[in-house]
Amino acid sequence: EAGVAQSPRYKIIEKRQSVAFWCNPISGHATLYWYQQILGQGPKLLIQFQNNGVVDDSQLPKDRFSAERLKGVDSTLKIQPAKLEDSAVYLCASSNRGYEQYFGPGTRLTVT
Amino acid sequence: RKEVEQDPGPFNVPEGATVAFNCTYSNSASQSFFWYRQDCRKEPKLLMSVYSSGNEDGRFTAQLNRASQYISLLIRDSKLSDSATYLCVVRRGGLIFGTGTRLQVFP
């Protein structure tokens, strides 16, 4: 079974630029999550989708972050404009009916 | 105060040692409890779920005390391959992670 796919794996941008990350969950998984993991910390949930609807986006900084999952499969997370403190690993995870969450390899973002 | 608190370590132990990690959570509405393992520059992976009755998986034993909102993980007979960061996790909808406890097992 293929795992959660994410791209790109690494991205370096300057502050105030925009960036987008892509996630393809495990086939058949209805629930998709985006997490932000800052160095030395545990992952923090940014947004949770159930199919193409948002379940929880309470910790998403909506002034600069946006996410969508238009067809209930792939998802994109965008940051516009980026700040230095956005430097982190962005992890996508998926689960089937709320059971175990499987994480992708993450996108490592460096904002300079 | 963080919702899930862990000692960040690092714990440096010799092979064969027994090591215990503790974790506390602040929200009594937390529904499920887990330990995840994260290797350096890798994604987190589920190590085991945690139940009030206690559960064991080989050398790993996890325990939950809902009354004191306390979770523990015991690793017996440590192996070099156990070196990683261990994340205490609770679920309230999405997962809420602690900062992780780093374990380094040396020969």
Coordinates of N, CA and C in Angstrom, one line a residue, chain A residues 10 33 35 37 40-43 45 48 91 98-101 103-105 108, chain B residues 2 36 38 41-44 46 87 91-100:
Chain A
Y10 N 11.8 19.7 0.1 CA 12.5 20.8 0.7 C 12.2 22.1 -0.1
Y33 N -5.0 15.6 7.4 CA -4.5 16.6 8.4 C -3.2 17.3 7.8
Y35 N 0.0 19.4 9.6 CA 0.7 19.7 10.9 C 1.9 20.6 10.6
Q37 N 5.6 21.4 12.3 CA 6.6 21.0 13.3 C 7.8 21.9 13.3
G40 N 12.5 21.1 17.4 CA 12.5 21.0 18.9 C 11.2 20.9 19.5
Q41 N 10.1 20.9 18.7 CA 8.8 20.8 19.2 C 8.0 19.6 18.5
G42 N 6.9 19.3 19.2 CA 6.1 18.3 18.5 C 5.2 18.9 17.4
P43 N 4.7 18.1 16.5 CA 3.8 18.6 15.5 C 2.6 19.3 16.1
L45 N -1.3 20.7 15.0 CA -2.3 20.6 14.0 C -2.7 21.9 13.5
Q48 N -7.8 20.1 9.7 CA -8.2 18.8 9.5 C -9.4 18.8 8.5
L91 N 3.9 18.6 7.8 CA 3.6 17.2 7.7 C 2.1 17.0 7.3
G98 N -10.9 8.0 11.4 CA -10.4 8.4 12.7 C -9.5 7.4 13.3
Y99 N -9.2 6.3 12.6 CA -8.2 5.4 13.2 C -6.8 5.9 13.1
E100 N -5.8 5.1 13.1 CA -4.4 5.5 13.1 C -4.1 6.5 12.0
Q101 N -3.4 7.6 12.3 CA -3.0 8.5 11.3 C -1.6 8.1 10.8
F103 N 1.6 9.4 8.6 CA 2.2 10.7 8.2 C 3.0 10.5 6.9
G104 N 3.1 11.6 6.1 CA 4.0 11.6 5.0 C 5.3 12.1 5.5
P105 N 6.3 12.1 4.5 CA 7.7 12.5 4.9 C 7.9 13.9 5.3
R108 N 10.2 20.3 4.3 CA 11.0 21.2 5.1 C 11.1 22.5 4.5
Chain B
K2 N 1.7 24.1 28.3 CA 1.4 23.3 27.1 C 0.3 22.2 27.5
Y36 N 4.1 8.0 20.1 CA 4.6 8.0 18.7 C 6.1 8.0 18.8
Q38 N 9.6 9.2 16.7 CA 10.1 10.0 15.5 C 11.6 9.9 15.5
R41 N 14.8 13.6 11.5 CA 14.5 14.0 10.2 C 13.5 13.1 9.5
K42 N 12.7 12.4 10.2 CA 11.7 11.5 9.7 C 10.3 11.9 10.2
E43 N 9.3 11.3 9.7 CA 8.0 11.5 10.2 C 7.7 10.7 11.4
P44 N 6.7 11.2 12.2 CA 6.3 10.4 13.4 C 5.6 9.1 13.0
L46 N 3.3 5.7 14.7 CA 2.7 5.2 15.9 C 3.5 4.1 16.5
L87 N 7.2 10.7 21.4 CA 6.2 11.8 21.5 C 4.9 11.3 22.2
R91 N -5.6 12.7 21.8 CA -6.5 13.0 20.7 C -7.8 13.7 21.2
R92 N -8.0 14.9 20.7 CA -9.3 15.6 20.8 C -9.7 16.1 19.4
G93 N -10.2 15.2 18.6 CA -10.4 15.5 17.2 C -9.0 15.2 16.6
G94 N -8.2 16.2 16.3 CA -6.9 16.0 15.8 C -6.0 15.5 16.9
L95 N -4.7 15.2 16.6 CA -3.7 14.8 17.6 C -3.0 16.0 18.2
I96 N -2.8 15.9 19.5 CA -2.1 17.0 20.2 C -0.8 16.3 20.7
F97 N 0.3 16.8 20.3 CA 1.6 16.2 20.6 C 2.3 17.0 21.7
G98 N 3.1 16.2 22.5 CA 4.0 16.8 23.4 C 5.3 17.2 22.6
T99 N 6.2 17.8 23.3 CA 7.4 18.2 22.6 C 8.4 17.1 22.3
G100 N 8.1 15.9 23.0 CA 8.9 14.8 22.7 C 10.1 14.6 23.7

